[in-house]
PDB file of C-alpha atoms in Angstrom:
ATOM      1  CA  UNK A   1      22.202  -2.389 -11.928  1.00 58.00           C
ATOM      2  CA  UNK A   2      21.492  -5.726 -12.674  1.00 54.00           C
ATOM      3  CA  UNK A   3      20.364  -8.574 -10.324  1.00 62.00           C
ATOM      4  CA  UNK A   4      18.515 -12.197 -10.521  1.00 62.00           C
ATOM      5  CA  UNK A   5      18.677 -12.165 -14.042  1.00 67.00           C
ATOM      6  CA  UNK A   6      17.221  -8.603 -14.629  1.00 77.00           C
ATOM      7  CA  UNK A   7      17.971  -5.002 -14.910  1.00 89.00           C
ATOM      8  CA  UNK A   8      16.855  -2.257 -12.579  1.00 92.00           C
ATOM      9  CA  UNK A   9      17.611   1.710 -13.071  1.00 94.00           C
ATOM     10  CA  UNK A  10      18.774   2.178  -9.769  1.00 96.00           C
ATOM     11  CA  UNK A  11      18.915   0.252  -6.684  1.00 96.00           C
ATOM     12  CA  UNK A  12      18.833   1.807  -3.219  1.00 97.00           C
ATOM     13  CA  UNK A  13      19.608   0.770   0.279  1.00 97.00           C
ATOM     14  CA  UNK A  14      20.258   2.444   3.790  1.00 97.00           C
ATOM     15  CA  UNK A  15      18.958   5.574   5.138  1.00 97.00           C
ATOM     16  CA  UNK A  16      17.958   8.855   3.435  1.00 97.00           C
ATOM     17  CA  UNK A  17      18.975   8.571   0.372  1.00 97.00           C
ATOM     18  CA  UNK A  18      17.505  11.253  -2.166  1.00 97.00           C
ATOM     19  CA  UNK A  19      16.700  11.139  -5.800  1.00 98.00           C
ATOM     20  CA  UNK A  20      15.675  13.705  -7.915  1.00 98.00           C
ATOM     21  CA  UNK A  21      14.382  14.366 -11.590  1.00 98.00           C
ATOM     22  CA  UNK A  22      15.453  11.159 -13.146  1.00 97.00           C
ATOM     23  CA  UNK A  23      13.437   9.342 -16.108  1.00 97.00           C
ATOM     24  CA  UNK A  24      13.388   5.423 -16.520  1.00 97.00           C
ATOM     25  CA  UNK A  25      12.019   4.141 -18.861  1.00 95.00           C
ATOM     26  CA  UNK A  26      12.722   0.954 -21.415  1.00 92.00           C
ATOM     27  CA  UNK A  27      13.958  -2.431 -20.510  1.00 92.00           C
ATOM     28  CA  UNK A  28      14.044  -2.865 -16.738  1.00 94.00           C
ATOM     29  CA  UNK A  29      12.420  -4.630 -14.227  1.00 93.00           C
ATOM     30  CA  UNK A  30      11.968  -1.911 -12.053  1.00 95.00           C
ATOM     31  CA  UNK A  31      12.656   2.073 -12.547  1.00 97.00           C
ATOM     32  CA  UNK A  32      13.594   2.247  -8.752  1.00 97.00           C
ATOM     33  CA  UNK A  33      14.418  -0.678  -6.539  1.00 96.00           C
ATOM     34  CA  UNK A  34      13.766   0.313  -2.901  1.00 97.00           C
ATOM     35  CA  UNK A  35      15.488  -2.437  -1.036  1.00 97.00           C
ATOM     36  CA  UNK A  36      14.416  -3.730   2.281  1.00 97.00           C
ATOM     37  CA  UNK A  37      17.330  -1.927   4.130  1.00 97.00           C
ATOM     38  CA  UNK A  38      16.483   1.179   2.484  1.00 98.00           C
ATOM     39  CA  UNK A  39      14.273   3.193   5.034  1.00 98.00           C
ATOM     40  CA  UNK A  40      13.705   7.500   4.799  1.00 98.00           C
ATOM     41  CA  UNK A  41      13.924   7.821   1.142  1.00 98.00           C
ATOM     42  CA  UNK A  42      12.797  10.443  -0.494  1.00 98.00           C
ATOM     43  CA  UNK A  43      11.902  10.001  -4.394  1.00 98.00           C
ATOM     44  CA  UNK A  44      10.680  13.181  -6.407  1.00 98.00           C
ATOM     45  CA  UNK A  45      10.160  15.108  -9.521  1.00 98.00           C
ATOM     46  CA  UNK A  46      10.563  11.796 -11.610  1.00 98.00           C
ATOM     47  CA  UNK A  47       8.857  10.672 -14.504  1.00 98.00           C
ATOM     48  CA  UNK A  48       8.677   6.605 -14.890  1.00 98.00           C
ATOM     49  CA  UNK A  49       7.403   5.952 -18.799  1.00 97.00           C
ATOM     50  CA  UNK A  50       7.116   2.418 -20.423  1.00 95.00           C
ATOM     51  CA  UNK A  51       9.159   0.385 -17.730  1.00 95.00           C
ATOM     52  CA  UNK A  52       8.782  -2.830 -19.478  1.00 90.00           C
ATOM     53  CA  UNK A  53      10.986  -5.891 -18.734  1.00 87.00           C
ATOM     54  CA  UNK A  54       9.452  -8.888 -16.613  1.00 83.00           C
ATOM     55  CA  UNK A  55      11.627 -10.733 -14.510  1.00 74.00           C
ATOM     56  CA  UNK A  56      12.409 -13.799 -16.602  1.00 74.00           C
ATOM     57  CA  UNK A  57      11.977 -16.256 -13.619  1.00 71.00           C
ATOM     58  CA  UNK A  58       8.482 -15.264 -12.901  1.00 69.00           C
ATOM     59  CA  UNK A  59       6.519 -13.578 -16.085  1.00 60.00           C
ATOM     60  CA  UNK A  60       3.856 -12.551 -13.447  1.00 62.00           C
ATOM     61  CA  UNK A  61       5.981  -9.823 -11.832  1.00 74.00           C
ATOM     62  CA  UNK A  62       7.453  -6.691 -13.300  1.00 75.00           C
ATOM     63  CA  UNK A  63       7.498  -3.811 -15.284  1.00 89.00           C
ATOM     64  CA  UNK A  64       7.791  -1.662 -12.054  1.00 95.00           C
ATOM     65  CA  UNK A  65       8.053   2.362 -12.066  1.00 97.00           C
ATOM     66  CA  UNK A  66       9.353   1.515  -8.224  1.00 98.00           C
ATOM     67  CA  UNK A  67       9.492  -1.261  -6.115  1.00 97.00           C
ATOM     68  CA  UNK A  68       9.159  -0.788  -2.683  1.00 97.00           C
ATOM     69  CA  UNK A  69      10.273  -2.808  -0.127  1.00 97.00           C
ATOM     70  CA  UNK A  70      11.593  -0.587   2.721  1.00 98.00           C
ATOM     71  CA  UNK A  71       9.747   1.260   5.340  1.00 98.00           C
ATOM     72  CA  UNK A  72       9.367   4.769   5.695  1.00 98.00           C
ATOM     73  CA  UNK A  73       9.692   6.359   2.766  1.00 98.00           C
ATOM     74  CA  UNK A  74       8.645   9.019   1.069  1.00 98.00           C
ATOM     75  CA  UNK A  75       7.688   9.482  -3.231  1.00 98.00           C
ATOM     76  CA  UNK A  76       5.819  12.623  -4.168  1.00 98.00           C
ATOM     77  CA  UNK A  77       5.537  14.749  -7.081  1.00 98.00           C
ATOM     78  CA  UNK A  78       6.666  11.965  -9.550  1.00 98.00           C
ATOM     79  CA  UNK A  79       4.662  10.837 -12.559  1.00 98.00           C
ATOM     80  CA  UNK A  80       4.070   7.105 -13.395  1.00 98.00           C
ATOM     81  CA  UNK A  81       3.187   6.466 -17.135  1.00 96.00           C
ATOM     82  CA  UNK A  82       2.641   3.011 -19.457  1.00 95.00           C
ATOM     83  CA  UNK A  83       4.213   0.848 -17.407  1.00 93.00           C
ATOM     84  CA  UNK A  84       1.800  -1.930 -18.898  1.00 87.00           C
ATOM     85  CA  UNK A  85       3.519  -4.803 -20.588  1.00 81.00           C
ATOM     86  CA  UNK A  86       2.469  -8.347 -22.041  1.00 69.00           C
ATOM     87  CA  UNK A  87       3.002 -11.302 -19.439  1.00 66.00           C
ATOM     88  CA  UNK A  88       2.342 -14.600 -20.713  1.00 63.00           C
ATOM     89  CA  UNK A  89       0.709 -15.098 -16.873  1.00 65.00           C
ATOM     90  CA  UNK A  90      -1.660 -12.633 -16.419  1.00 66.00           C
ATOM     91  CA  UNK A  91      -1.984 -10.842 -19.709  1.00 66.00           C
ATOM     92  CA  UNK A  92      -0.859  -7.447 -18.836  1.00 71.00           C
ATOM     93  CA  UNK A  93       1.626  -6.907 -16.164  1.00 73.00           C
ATOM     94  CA  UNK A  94       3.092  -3.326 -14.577  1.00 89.00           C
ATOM     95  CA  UNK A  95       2.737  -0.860 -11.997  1.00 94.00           C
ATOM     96  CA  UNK A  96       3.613   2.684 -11.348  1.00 97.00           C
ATOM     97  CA  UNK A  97       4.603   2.070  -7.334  1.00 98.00           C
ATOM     98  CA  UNK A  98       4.487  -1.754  -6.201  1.00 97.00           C
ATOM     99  CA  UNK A  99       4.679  -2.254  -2.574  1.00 98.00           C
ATOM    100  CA  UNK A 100       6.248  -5.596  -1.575  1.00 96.00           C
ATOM    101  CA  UNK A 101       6.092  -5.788   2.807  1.00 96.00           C
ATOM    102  CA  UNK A 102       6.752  -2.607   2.818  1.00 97.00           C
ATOM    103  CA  UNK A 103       5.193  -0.162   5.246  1.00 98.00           C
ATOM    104  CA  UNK A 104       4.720   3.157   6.505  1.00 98.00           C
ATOM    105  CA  UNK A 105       5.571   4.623   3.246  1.00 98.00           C
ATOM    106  CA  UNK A 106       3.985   7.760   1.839  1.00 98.00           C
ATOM    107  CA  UNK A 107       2.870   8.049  -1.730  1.00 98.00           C
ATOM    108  CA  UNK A 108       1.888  11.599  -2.413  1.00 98.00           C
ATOM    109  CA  UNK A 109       1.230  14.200  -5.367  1.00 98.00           C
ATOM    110  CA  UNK A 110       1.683  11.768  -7.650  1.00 98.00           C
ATOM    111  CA  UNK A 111       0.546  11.250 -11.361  1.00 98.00           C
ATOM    112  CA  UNK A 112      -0.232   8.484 -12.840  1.00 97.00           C
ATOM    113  CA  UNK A 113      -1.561   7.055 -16.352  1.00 95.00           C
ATOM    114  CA  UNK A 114      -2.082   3.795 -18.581  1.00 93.00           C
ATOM    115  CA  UNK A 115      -0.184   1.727 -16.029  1.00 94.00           C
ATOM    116  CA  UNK A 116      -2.221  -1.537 -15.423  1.00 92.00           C
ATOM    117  CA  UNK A 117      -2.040  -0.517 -11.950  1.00 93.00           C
ATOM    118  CA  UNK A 118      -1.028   2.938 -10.183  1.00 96.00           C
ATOM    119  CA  UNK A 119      -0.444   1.049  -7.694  1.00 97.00           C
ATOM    120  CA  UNK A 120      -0.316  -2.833  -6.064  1.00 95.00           C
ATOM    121  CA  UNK A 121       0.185  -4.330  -2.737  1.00 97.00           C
ATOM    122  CA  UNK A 122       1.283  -7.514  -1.450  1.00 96.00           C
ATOM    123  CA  UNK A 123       3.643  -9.158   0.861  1.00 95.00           C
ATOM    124  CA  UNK A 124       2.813 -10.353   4.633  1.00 93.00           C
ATOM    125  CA  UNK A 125       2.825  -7.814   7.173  1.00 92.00           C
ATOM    126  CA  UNK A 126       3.316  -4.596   5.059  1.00 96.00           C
ATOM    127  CA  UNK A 127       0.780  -1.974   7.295  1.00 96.00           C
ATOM    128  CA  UNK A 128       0.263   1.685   7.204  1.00 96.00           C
ATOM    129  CA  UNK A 129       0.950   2.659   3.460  1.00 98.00           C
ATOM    130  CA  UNK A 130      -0.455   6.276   2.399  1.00 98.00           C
ATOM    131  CA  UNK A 131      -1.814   7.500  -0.059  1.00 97.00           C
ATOM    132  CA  UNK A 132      -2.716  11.260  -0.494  1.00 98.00           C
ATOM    133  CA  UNK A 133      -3.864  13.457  -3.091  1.00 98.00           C
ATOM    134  CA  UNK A 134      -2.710  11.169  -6.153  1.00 98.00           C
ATOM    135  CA  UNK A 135      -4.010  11.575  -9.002  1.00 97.00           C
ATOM    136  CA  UNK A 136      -4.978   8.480 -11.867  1.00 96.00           C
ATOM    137  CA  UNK A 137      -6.205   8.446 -15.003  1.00 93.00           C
ATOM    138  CA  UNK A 138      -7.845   4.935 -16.562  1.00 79.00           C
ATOM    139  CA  UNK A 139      -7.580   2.372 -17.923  1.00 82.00           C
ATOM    140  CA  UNK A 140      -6.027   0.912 -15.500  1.00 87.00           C
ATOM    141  CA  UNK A 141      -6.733   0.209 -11.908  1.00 90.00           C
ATOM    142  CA  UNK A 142      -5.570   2.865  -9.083  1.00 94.00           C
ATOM    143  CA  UNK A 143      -5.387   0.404  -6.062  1.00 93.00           C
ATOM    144  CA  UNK A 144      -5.359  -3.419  -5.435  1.00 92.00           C
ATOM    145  CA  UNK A 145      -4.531  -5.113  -2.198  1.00 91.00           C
ATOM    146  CA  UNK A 146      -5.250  -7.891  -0.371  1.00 90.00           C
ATOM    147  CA  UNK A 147      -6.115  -9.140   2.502  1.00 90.00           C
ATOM    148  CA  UNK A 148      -5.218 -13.234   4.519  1.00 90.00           C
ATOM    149  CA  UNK A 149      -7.137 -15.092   2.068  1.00 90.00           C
ATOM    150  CA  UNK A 150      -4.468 -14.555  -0.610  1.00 91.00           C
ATOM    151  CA  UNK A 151      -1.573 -17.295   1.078  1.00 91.00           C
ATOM    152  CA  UNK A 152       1.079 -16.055  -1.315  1.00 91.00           C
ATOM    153  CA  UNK A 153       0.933 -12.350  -1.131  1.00 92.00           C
ATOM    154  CA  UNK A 154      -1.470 -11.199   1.929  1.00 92.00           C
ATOM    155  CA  UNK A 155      -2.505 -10.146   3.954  1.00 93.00           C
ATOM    156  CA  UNK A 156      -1.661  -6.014   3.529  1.00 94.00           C
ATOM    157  CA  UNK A 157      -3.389  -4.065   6.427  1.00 91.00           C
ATOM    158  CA  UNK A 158      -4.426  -0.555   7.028  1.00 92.00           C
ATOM    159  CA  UNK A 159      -3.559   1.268   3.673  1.00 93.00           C
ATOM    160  CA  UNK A 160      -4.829   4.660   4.059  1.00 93.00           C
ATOM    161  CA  UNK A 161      -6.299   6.909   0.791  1.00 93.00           C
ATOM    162  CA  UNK A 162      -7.065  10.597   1.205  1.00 93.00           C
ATOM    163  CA  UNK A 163      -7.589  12.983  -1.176  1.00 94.00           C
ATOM    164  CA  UNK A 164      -6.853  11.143  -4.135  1.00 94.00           C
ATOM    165  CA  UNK A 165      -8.544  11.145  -7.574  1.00 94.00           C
ATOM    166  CA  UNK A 166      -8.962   8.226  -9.125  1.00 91.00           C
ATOM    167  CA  UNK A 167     -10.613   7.226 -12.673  1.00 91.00           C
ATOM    168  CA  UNK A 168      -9.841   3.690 -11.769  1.00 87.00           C
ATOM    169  CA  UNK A 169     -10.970   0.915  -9.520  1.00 87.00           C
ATOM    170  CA  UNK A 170      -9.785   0.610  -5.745  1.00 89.00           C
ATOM    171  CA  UNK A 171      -9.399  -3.226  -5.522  1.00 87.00           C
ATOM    172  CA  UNK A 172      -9.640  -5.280  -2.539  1.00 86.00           C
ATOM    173  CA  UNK A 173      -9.968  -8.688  -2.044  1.00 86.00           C
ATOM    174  CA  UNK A 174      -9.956 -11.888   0.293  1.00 86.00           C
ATOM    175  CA  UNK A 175     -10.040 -10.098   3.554  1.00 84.00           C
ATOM    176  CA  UNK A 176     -10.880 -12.779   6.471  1.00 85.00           C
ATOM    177  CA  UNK A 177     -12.691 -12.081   9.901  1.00 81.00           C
ATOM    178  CA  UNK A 178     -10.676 -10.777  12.197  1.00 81.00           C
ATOM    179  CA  UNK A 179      -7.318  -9.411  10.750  1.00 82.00           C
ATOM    180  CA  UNK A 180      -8.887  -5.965  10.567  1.00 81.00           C
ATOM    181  CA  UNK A 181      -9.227  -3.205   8.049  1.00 84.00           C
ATOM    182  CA  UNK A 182      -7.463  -3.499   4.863  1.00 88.00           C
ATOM    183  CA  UNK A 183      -8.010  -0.072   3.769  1.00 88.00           C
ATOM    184  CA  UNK A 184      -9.113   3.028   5.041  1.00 88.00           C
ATOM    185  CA  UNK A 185     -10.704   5.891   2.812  1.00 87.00           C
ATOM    186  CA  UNK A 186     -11.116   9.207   3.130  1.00 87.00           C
ATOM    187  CA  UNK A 187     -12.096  12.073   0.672  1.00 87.00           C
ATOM    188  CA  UNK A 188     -11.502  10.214  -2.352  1.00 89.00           C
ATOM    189  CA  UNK A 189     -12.872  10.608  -5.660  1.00 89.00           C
ATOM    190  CA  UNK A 190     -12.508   7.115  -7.042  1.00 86.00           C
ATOM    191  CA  UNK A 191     -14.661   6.008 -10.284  1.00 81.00           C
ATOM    192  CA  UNK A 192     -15.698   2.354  -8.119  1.00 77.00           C
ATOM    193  CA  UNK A 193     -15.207   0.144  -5.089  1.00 74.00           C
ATOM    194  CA  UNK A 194     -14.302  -3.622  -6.296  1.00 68.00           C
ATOM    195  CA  UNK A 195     -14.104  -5.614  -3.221  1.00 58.00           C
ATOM    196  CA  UNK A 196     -15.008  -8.939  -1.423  1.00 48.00           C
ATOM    197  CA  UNK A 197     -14.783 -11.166   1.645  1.00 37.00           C
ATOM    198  CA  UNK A 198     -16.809  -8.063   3.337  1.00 34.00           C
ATOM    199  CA  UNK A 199     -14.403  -5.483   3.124  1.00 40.00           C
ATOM    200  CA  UNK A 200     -16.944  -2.222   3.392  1.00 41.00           C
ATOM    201  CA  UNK A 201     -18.993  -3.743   6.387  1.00 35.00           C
ATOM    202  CA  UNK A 202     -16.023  -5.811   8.256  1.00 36.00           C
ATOM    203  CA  UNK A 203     -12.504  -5.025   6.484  1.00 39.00           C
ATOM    204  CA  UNK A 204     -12.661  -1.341   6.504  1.00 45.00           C
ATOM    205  CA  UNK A 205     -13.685   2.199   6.717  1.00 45.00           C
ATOM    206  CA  UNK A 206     -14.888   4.208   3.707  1.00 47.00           C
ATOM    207  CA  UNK A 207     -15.695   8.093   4.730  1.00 41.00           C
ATOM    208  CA  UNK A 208     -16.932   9.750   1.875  1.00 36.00           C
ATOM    209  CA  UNK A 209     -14.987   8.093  -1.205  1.00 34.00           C
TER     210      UNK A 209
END
């Protein structure tokens, strides 16, 4: 499929849709597009390897195993690999699963490796994301989100991580008084916290990470 000047593997919208066993890989912007109409998904048994194309209006995004907008849905079992790609913005640029206002979305018994992230967050008023029992191998980072301080991306607000082992940072940043907890931890094994703006004593909960 190709939109906005780029090419995704496939694109979903509506309810329920279901796919199974599929690898992406190569030139596209995003393995998996998970449109904002596109709610009770379920994505499995995938393997996403060297997703590499940034979207040529904006060399700071792309390079996507899948991109999730919608609500509600569901990728487990799937395994996220070298989606990390030159941008002439940031240096490196991909992510196994980037969330973009989504919400209420389960990630689980996933695999991930050499992506620059497992996994980012952004967009205003995406809530309630889960995370459990992934598993992430550096160099890369597992987690980064963000909280009101960011004006273009934030804030993203009770993420939830159980279970999951991670040899790779858990990134939070610019959390402000008041908005409440950007992420919420529990059973983790995670190789380091990277946060600021307060986030273990005033924009969170860590229980034994």
């Amino acid at each position: 499929s190709r939109t906005a000047g780029y090419e995704i593997g496939i694109d979903l919208t509506g309810d329920q849709a279901a796919v199974d066993a599929v690898h992406a890989y190569g030139n596209l912007y995003a393995g998996i597009y998970v449109e904002s109409s596109a709610s009770y998904a379920t994505i499995s048994h995938s393997v996403f390897d060297h997703v590499n194309s940034l979207n040529p209006g904006n060399f700071g995004s792309g390079a996507f195993g899948v991109l999730l907008w919608g609500d509600h849905n569901t990728l487990k079992r799937n395994v996220f690999a070298n989606q990390n790609t030159c941008s002439p913005q940031f240096g490196s640029e991909g992510s196994g699963v980037e969330v973009y206002h989504g919400s209420h979305n389960m990630i689980k018994y996933n695999t991930g490796w050499n992506d620059v992230d497992f996994t980012e967050l952004g967009g205003a008023g995406a809530t309630g994301n889960v995370y459990l029992n992934n598993k992430f191998y550096a160099p890369g980072e597992f987690l980064v989100t963000r909280g009101s301080g960011d004006h273009a991306d934030g804030p993203v607000k009770s993420t939830v991580l159980i279970g999951n082992v991670a040899h790779g940072a858990v990134v939070s940043y610019d959390w402000r008084p008041g908005e409440g907890p950007l992420l919420i931890m529990r059973d983790n094994h995670v190789s380091r916290l990277s946060q600021d703006g307060g986030f273990i004593d005033k924009g969170g909960q860590v229980i034994g990470f």
